[in-house]
Coordinates of C-alpha atoms in Angstrom, one line a residue:
X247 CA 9.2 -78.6 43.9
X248 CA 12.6 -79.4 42.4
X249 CA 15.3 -80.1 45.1
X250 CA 17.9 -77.1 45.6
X251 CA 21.2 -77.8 44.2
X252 CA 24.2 -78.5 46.5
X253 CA 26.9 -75.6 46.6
X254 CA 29.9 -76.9 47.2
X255 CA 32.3 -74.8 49.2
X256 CA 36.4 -75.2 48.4
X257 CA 39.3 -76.0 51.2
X258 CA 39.7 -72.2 51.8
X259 CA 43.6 -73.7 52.0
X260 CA 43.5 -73.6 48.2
X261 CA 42.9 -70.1 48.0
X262 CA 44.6 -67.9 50.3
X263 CA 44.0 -64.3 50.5
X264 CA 41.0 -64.4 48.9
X265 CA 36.9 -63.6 50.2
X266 CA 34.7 -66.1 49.0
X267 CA 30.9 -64.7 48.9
X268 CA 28.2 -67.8 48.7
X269 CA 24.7 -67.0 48.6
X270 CA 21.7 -69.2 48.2
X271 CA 18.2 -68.1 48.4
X272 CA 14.6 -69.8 48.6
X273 CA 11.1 -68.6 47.2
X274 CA 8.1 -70.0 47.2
X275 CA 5.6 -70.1 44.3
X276 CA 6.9 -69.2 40.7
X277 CA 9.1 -66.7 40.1
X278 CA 12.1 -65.5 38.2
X279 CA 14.4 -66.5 40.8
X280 CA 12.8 -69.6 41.7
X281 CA 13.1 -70.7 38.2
X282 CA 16.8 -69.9 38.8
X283 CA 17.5 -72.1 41.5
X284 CA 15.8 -74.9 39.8
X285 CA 18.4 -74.9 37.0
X286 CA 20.4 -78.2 37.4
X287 CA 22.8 -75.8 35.6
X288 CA 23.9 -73.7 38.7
X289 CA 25.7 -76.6 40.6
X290 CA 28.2 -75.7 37.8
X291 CA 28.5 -72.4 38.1
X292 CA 32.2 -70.7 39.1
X293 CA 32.0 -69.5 42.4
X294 CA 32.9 -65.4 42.6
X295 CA 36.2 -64.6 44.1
X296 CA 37.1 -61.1 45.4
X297 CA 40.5 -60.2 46.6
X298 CA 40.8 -57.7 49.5
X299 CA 41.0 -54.0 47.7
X300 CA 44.5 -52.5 47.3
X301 CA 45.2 -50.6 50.2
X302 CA 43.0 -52.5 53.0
X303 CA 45.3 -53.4 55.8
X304 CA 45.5 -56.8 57.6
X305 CA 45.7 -54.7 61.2
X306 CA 45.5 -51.0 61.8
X307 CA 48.0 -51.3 64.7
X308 CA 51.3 -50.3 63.2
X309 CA 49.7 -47.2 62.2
X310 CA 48.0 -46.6 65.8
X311 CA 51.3 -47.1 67.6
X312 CA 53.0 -44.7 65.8
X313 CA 50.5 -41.1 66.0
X314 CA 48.9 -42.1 69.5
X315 CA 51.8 -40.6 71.5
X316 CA 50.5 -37.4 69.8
X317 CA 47.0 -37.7 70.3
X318 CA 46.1 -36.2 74.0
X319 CA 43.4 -35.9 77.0
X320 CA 41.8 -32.5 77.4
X321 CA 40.5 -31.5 81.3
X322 CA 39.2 -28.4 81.4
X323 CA 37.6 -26.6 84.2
X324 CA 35.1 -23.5 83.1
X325 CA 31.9 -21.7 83.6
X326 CA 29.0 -23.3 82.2
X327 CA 28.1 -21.4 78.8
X328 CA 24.5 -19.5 78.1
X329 CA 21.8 -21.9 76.8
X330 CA 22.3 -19.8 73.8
X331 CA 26.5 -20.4 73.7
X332 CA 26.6 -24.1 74.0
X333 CA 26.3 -25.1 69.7
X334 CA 29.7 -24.1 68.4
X335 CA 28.0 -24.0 64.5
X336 CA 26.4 -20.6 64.6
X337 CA 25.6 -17.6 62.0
X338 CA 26.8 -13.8 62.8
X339 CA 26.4 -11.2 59.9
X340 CA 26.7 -12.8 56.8
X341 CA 24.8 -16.4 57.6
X342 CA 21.9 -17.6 56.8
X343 CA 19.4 -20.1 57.4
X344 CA 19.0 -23.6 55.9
X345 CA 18.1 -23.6 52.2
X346 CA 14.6 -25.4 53.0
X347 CA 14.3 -23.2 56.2
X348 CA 11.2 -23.2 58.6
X349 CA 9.9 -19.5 59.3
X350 CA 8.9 -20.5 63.1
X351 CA 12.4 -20.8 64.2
X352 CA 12.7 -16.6 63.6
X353 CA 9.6 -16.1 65.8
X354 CA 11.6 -16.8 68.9
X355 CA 11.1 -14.3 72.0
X356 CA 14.4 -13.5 72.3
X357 CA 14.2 -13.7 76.0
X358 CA 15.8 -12.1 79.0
X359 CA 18.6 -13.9 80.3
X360 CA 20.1 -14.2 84.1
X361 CA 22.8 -12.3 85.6
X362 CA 23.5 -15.2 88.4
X363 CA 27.2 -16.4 88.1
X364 CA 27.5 -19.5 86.1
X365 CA 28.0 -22.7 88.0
X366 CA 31.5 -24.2 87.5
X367 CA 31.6 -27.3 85.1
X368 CA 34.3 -29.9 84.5
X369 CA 34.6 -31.6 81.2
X370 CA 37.4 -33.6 78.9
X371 CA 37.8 -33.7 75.0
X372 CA 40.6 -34.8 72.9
X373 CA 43.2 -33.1 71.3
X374 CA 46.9 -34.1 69.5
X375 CA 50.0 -32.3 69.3
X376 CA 51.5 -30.3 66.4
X377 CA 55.1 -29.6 66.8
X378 CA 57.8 -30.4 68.7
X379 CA 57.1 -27.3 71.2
X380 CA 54.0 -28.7 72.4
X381 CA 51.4 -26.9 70.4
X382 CA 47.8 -28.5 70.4
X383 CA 44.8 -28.6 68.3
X384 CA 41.4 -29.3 69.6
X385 CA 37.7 -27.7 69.2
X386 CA 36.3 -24.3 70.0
X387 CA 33.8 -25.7 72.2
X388 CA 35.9 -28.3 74.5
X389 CA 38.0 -25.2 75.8
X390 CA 35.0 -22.2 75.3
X391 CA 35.2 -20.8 79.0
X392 CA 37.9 -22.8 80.1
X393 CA 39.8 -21.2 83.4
X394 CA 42.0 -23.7 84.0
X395 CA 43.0 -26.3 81.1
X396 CA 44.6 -29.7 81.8
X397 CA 46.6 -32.1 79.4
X398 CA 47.2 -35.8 79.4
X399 CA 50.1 -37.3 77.6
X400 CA 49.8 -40.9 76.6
X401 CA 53.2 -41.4 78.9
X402 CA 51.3 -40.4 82.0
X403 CA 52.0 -37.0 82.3
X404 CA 50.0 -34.4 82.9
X405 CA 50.7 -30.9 81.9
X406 CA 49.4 -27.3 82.6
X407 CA 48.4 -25.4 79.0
X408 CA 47.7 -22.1 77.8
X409 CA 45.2 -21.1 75.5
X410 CA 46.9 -19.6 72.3
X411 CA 44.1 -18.5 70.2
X412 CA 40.2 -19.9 68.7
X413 CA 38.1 -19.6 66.2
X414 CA 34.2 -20.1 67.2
X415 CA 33.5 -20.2 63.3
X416 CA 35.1 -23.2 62.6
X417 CA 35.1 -24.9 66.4
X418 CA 38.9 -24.4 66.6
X419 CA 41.4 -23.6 68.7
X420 CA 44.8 -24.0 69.5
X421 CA 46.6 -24.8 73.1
X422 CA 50.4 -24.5 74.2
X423 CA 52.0 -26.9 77.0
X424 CA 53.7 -25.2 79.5
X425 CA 56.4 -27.4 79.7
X426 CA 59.4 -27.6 77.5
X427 CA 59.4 -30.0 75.0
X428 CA 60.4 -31.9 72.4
X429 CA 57.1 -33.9 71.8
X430 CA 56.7 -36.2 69.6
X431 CA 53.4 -34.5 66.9
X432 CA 51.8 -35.3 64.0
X433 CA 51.2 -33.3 60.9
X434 CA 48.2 -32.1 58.7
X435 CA 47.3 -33.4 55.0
X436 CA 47.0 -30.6 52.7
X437 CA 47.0 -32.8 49.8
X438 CA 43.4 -32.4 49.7
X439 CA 43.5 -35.9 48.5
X440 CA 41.0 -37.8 50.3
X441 CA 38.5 -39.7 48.8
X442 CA 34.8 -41.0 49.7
X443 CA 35.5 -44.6 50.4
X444 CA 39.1 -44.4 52.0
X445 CA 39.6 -45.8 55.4
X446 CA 40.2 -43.5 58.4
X447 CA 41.0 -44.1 61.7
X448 CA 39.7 -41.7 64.7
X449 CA 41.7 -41.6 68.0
X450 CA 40.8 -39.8 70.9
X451 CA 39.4 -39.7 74.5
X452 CA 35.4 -41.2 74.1
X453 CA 33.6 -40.9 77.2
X454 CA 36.7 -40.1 79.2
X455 CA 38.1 -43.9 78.8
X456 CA 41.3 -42.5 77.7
X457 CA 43.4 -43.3 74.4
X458 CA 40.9 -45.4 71.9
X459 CA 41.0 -46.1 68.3
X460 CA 38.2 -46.5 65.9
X461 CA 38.2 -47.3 61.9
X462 CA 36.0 -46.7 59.3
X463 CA 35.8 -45.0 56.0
X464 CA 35.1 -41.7 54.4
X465 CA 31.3 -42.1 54.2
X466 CA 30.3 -38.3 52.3
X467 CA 32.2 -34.8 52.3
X468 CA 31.0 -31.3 51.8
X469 CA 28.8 -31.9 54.5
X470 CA 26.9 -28.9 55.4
X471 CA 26.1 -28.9 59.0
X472 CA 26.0 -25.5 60.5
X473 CA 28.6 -23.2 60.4
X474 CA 29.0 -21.2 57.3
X475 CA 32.9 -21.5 56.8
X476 CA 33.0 -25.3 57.0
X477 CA 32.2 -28.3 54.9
X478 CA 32.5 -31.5 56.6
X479 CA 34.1 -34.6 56.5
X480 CA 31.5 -37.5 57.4
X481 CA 33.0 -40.4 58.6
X482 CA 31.5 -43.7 59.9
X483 CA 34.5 -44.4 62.1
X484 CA 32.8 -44.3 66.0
X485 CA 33.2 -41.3 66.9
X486 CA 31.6 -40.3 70.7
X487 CA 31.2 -37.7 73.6
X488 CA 35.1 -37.1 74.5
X489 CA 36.1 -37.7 70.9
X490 CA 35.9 -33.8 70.1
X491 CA 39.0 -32.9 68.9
X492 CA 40.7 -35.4 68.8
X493 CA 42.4 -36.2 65.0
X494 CA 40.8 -38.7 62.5
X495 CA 44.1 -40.1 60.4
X496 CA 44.1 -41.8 56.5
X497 CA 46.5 -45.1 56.5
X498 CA 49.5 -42.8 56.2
X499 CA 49.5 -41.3 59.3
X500 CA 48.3 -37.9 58.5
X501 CA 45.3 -35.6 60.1
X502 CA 43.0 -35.5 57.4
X503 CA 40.3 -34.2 59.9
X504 CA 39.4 -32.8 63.2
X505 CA 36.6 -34.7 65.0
X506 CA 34.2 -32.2 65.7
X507 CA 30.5 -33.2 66.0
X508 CA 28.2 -36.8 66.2
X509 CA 24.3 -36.8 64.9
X510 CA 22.9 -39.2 67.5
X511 CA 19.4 -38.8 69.1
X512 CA 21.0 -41.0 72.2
X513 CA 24.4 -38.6 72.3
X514 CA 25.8 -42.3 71.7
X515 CA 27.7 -43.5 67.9
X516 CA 25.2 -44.2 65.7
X517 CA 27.6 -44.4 62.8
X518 CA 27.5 -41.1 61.6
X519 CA 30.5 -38.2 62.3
X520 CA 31.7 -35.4 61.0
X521 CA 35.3 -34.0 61.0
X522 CA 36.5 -30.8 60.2
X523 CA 38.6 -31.5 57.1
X524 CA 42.0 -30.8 57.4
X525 CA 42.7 -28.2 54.5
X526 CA 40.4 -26.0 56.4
X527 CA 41.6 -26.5 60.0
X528 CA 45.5 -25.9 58.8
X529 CA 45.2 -22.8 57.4
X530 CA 42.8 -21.7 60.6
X531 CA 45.5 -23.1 63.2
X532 CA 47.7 -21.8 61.6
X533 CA 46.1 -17.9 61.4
X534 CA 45.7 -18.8 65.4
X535 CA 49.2 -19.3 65.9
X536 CA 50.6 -16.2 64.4
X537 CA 47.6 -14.0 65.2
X538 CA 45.9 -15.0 68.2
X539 CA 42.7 -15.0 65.6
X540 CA 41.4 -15.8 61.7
X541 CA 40.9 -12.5 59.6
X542 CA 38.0 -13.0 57.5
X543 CA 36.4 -10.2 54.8
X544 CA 33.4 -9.1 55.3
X545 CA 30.9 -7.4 53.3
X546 CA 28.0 -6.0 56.0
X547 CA 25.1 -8.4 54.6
X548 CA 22.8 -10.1 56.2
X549 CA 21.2 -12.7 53.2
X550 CA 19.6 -16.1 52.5
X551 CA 19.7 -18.9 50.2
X552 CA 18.2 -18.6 47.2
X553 CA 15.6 -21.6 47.4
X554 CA 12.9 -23.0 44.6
X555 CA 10.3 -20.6 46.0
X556 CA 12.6 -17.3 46.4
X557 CA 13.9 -18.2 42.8
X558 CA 10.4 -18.8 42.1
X559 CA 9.0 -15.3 44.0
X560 CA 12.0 -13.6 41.6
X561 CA 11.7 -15.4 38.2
X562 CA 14.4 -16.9 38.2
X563 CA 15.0 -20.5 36.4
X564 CA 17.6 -21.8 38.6
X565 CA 17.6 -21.6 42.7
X566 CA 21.2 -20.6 42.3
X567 CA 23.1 -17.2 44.4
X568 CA 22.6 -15.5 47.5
X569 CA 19.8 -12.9 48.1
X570 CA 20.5 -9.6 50.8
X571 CA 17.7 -9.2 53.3
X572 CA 19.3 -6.4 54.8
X573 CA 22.7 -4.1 54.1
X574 CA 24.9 -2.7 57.3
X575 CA 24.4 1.2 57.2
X576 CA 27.9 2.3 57.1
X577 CA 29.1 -1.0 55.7
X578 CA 31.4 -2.2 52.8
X579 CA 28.5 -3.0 50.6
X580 CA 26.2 0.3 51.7
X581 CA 29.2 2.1 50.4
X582 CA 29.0 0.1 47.3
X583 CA 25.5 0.5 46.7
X584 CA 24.2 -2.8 47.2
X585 CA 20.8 -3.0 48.4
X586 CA 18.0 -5.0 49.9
X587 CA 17.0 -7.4 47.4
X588 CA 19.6 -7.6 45.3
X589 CA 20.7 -11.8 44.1
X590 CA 24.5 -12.1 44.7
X591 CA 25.4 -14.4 41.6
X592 CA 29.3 -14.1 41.5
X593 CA 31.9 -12.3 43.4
X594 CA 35.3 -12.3 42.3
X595 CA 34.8 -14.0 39.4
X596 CA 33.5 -17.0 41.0
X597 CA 29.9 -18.7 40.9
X598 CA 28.2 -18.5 44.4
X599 CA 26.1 -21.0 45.2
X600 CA 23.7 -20.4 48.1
X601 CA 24.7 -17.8 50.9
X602 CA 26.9 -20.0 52.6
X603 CA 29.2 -20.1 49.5
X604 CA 29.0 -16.3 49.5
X605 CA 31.0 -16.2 53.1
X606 CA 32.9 -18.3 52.6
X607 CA 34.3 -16.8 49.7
X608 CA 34.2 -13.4 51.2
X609 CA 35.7 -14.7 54.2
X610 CA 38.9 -16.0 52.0
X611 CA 39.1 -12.4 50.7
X612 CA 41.7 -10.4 52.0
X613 CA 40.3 -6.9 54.2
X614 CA 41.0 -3.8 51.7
X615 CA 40.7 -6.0 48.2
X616 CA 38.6 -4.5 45.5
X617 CA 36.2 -7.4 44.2
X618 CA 33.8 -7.3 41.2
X619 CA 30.5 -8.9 41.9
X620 CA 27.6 -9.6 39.6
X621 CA 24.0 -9.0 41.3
X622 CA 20.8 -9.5 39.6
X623 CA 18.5 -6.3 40.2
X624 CA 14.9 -5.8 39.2
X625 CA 15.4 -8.7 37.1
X626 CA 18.3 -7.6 35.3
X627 CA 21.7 -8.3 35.5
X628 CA 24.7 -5.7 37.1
X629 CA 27.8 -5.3 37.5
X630 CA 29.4 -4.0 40.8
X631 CA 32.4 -3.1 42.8
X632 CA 33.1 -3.8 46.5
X633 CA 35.9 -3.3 48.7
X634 CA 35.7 -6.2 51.3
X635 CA 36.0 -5.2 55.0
X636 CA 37.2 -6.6 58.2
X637 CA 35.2 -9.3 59.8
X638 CA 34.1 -7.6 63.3
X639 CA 33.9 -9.7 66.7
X640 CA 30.9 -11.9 67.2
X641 CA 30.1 -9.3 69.7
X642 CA 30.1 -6.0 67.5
X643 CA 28.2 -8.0 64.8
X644 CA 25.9 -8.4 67.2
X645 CA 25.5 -4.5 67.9
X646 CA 25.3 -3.6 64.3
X647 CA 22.5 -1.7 62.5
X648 CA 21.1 -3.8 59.6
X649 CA 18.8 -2.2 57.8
X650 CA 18.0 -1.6 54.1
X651 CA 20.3 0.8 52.6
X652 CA 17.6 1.5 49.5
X653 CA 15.1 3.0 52.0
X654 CA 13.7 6.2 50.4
X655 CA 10.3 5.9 51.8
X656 CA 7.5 8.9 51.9
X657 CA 7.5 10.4 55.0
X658 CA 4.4 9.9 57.3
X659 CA 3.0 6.4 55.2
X660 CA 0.8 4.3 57.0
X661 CA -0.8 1.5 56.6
X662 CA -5.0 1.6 56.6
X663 CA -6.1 -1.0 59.3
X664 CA -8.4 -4.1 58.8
X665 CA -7.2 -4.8 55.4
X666 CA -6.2 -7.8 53.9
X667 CA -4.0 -9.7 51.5
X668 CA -2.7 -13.3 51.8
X669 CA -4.5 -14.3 54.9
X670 CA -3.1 -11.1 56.7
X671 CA -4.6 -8.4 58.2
X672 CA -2.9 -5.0 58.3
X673 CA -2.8 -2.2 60.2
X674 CA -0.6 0.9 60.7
X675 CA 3.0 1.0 62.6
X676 CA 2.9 3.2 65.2
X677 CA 5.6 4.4 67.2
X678 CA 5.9 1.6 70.0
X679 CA 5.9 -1.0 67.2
X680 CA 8.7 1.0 65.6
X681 CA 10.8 1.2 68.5
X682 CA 9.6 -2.8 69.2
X683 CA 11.2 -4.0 65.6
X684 CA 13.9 -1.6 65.5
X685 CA 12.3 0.6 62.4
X686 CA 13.2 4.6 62.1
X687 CA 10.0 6.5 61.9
X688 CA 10.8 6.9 57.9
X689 CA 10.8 3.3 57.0
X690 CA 7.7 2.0 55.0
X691 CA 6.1 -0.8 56.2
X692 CA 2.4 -2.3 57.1
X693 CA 2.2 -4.0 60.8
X694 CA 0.2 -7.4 60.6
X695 CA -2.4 -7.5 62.9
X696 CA -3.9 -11.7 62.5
X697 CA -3.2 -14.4 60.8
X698 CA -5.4 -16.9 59.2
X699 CA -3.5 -19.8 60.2
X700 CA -5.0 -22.3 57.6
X701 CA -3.4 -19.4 54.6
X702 CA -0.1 -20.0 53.4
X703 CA 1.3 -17.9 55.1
X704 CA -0.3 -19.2 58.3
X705 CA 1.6 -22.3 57.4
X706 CA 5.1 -21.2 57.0
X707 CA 4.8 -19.3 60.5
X708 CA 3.4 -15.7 60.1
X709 CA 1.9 -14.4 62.6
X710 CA 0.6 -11.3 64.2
X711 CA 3.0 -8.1 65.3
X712 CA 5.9 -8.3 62.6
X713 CA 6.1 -6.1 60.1
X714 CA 6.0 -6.7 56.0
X715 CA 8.4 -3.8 54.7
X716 CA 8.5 -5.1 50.4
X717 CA 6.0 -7.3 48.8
X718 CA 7.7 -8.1 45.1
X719 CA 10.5 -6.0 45.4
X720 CA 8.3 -3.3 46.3
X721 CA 7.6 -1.1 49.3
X722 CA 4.4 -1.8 51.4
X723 CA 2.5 0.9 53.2
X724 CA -1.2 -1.1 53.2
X725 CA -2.8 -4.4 52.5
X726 CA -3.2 -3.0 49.1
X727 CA 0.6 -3.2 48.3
X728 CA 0.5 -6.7 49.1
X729 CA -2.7 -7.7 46.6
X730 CA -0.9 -6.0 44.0
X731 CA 2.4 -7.9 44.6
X732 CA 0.2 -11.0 44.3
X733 CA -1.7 -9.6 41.3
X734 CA 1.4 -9.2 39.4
X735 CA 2.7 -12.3 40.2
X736 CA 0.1 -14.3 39.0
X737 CA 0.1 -11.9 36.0
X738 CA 3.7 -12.8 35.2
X739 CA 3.3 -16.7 35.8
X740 CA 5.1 -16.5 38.9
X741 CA 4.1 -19.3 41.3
X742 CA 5.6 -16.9 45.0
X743 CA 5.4 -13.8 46.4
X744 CA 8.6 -12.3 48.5
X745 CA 7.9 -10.8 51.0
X746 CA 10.3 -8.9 53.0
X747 CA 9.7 -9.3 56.9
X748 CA 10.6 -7.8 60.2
X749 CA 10.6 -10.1 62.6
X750 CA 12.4 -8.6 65.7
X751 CA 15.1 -5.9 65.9
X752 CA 18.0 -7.2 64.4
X753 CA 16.0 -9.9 62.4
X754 CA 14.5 -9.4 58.7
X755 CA 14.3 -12.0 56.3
X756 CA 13.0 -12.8 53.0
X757 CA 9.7 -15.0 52.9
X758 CA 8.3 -16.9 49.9
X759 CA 4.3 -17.2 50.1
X760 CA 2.7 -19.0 47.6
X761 CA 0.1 -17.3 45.5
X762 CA -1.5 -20.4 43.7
X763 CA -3.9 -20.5 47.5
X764 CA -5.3 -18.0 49.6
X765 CA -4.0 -15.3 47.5

C-alpha cells in the first residue's frame, strides 16, 4: 500500500482570525477514496480556509450583562393542578387533533375526578421585565393556581407581585411588582426578522440555580407543538426545568421568544426547545395588559385536519382545509348554515391549511366581522357568509352543545342488530345509549356492538359502544348504510370511507377506514 501523504499544517500566527479545517481519512482495500489519498498530488493541495461568519461574536458577555438585570426568578406557591390541567397546549372548541392522529386516544373513559382539596405545591420559573413599572412576562403554566407569587431581582431583591392577566392558549401571562419602580426592562422584536440559523441566547432560572445563560441558534420555526394559536420557535440553545418563561434574545438584545416547553424523555436538555415567538407573545401581553384577557373570534366548530385518508374518503386531490365534525347549535356558523361535513377551504379570503390554520385565523378576526368563507359541500364548491363570534371561557366551551346542525333525521330509525359492514357489527340505539353519547332521540345513527380487531377499523381503534351517525356523507340507520358507503366508494375509485363517529358526549370526530381490506 502507497504511504499516506504528509499534511503539513501552517504557524496558525500567519493567519489570524481564520478556522483551518484538516481532514485525513484511511480505507482499506480499493476504493474511490483510497485511490485519492494515494495521489502524490494531494500534498500539494491548498488547504481550505473559512473565516468566522459575519455576525458570530468572539463572547456573548457584553450582550448578557446588559438584559440580565431584566430577566427574573419566579416563586410561586399554588394548589397542585388536575392530572388533566397540568399541559398548558390544549384544544377547546375549535381544535383538533394531530394531522396523522391515533383514534385510541378519543376512547378515553373520561373518568370521575376527586373532590379532596389539592395539596399545596411550590415551584419557580423565569420571567423578565417589560417596562419601567415593573410589568412581567412569564408562562401560563409557571403561575396557573398561583396564591401567592414571589419575584427575584438579579440585585437581590425580592418583591411581592400581582397577577395582571393569562392566556392558557398561548402559555402566557403577565405579572405586576408591587413595588414602585423604575426597573430597568427589555423590549420585544416585532421585526419578525429572525432567521433559521441566527444565534440566540436563553436566560433564565434552570433548575432553580438562579441567573444562567445559554447560546445556540435558531434550529426550525413554525413548530407545531400543541396549542392551536401558536407556532414555535425551536431553538438548540439549553433550555431546562426553571427556564419556562424566561426570554430567549438575538445578538441585539431583543426578546425574540418566550421559553416555553423542552422535548426530553429525561425532563433534562437534550438540545431541543421551543419558544413562543415573540410577534405572537407581544400582541397577547399586550391584550393582557389592557384587558385582563385575549379576545379571540370564534365560529362554534368543532373540526379536523384534512389528512391523505379524509381527502382520500372525500375525493379530494390535495389534503388541504379543515373539515367540521360537529356545529354549536345556536352558534355563529349554525346561524350561517354551515354543517357537519362541510371542508373549510378559505375564510376571509385566505387559504386554510389544516384546522389549526382555521383558528388561528378566526381567532385574529375581530367578534361582530362579516367573513366570506369557501366550503366544499357534496363535492362541490360554495360560497358562504359568517359573522365571527366571541371566543367563550375554556369553561363554557366546555358546557356547549355540539352537535350536527344538518340533522333532519326520520323519526323512530333504528338500526337492525347483528349486521355487519367493515368489521362492525350493528345494532339499534336505545335510549340509555342515547342519553350515554349525548344523542337526542331524533338523531340517526347505528350503535356498534364488536369489533373485529384484525379489520381496519379494528386497527385505528374502533371499538364496541360508539355510535356511527354518517358513512360517506350520508346518514346511517343500519349496517346496510355503511356497505353502501363502502360500495360507492369503491365504485368511485375512492381508496376511504368517512365515517362520522360518536365517541362520548361531547366527542364526535371524523374517521377514515380504508376500503381496499375488510370492506
Amino acid at each position: 500500500m502507497a504511504q499516506e501523504p504528509e499534511i503539513k499544517v501552517p504557524n496558525p500566527t500567519k493567519k489570524k482570525n481564520f478556522l483551518a479545517i484538516y481532514a485525513v481519512s484511511a480505507l482499506v482495500g480499493a476504493g474511490l477514496l483510497g485511490a485519492t489519498l494515494q495521489n502524490p498530488n494531494i500534498a500539494n493541495a491548498q488547504q481550505i480556509a473559512i473565516a468566522p461568519p459575519t455576525g458570530a461574536p468572539m463572547s456573548f458577555a457584553d450582550l448578557i450583562e446588559r438584559v440580565s438585570p431584566a430577566v427574573v426568578s419566579i416563586s410561586v406557591k399554588a394548589r397542585a393542578p388536575e392530572a388533566a390541567a397540568n399541559s398548558p397546549f390544549e384544544y377547546g372548541g375549535e381544535g383538533a387533533p394531530d394531522e396523522e392522529f391515533d383514534f385510541r386516544k378519543f376512547f378515553g373513559d373520561p373518568g370521575g375526578r376527586g373532590q379532596q382539596k389539592a395539596p399545596e405545591i411550590r415551584s419557580m420559573g423565569s420571567g423578565f421585565v417589560i417596562n419601567e413599572g415593573g410589568n412581567i412576562v412569564t408562562n401560563f403554566h409557571v403561575i396557573d393556581g398561583a396564591e401567592e407569587i414571589t419575584v427575584a431581582l438579579k440585585d437581590g431583591r425580592e418583591i411581592e407581585a400581582d397577577l395582571v392577566g393569562a392566556d392558557k392558549a398561548t402559555d402566557l401571562a403577565v405579572l405586576k411588582l408591587r413595588e414602585k419602580g423604575p426597573y430597568k426592562f427589555v423590549s420585544f422584536d416585532t421585526a419578525e426578522d429572525i432567521r433559521v440559523g441566527d444565534w440566540v441566547v436563553a436566560v433564565g432560572n434552570p433548575f432553580g440555580l438562579g441567573g444562567t445563560a445559554t447560546a445556540g441558534i435558531v434550529s426550525a420555526d413554525g413548530r407545531k407543538i400543541g396549542g392551536p394559536y401558536t407556532d414555535f420557535l425551536q431553538i438548540d440553545a439549553p433550555i431546562n426545568r426553571g427556564n419556562s418563561g424566561g426570554p430567549t434574545f438575538d445578538l441585539k438584545g431583543r426578546v425574540i421568544g418566550v421559553n416555553s416547553a423542552i422535548f426530553s424523555p429525561s425532563g433534562g436538555n437534550v438540545g431541543i426547545g421551543f419558544a413562543i415567538p415573540s410577534t405572537t407573545a407581544a400582541r397577547v401581553v399586550d391584550a393582557l395588559m389592557k384587558n385582563g384577557r385575549v379576545a379571540r373570534g370564534w365560529l362554534g366548530v368543532s373540526v379536523q385536519d384534512v389528512n391523505k385518508d379524509i381527502a382520500s374518503g372525500l375525493g379530494l386531490k390535495d389534503a388541504k382545509g379543515a373539515i367540521i365534525s360537529s356545529v354549536v347549535d345556536g352558534g355563529p356558523a349554525a346561524k350561517g348554515g354551515f354543517r357537519s361535513g362541510d371542508v373549510v377551504l378559505t375564510i376571509n379570503g385566505k387559504k386554510v391549511d389544516d384546522a389549526g390554520d382555521l383558528t388561528r385565523q378566526v381567532g385574529d378576526l375581530g367578534a361582530g366581522k362579516n367573513v366570506p368563507v369557501e366550503v366544499l359541500r357534496d363535492g362541490k364548491r360554495q360560497s358562504m357568509r359568517v359573522t365571527v363570534g366571541d371566543r367563550p371561557s375554556e369553561e363554557k366551551l366546555a358546557s356547549l352543545d355540539y352537535r350536527r346542525s344538518n340533522d333532519t333525521p326520520a323519526p323512530g330509525a333504528a338500526a337492525a342488530g347483528g349486521t355487519e359492514a367493515l368489521g362492525m357489527a350493528f345494532g339499534a340505539l336505545r335510549p340509555d345509549d342515547r342519553t350515554r353519547l349525548g344523542l337526542t332521540k331524533d338523531e340517526p345513527g347505528a350503535l356498534v356492538t364488536d369489533v373485529d380487531p384484525d379489520s381496519e377499523a379494528g386497527q385505528r381503534g374502533m371499538r364496541a359502544g360508539v355510535a356511527i351517525l354518517e358513512a360517506g356523507g350520508k346518514a346511517v340507520r343500519s349496517a346496510a348504510d355503511v356497505n353502501r358507503a363502502v360500495s360507492d366508494a369503491k365504485r368511485d375509485g375512492r381508496e376511504t370511507v368517512l365515517l362520522l363517529v360518536q365517541v362520548r358526549q361531547g366527542a364526535r370526530i371524523w374517521l377514515p377506514v380504508p376500503v381496499t381490506k375488510g370492506g
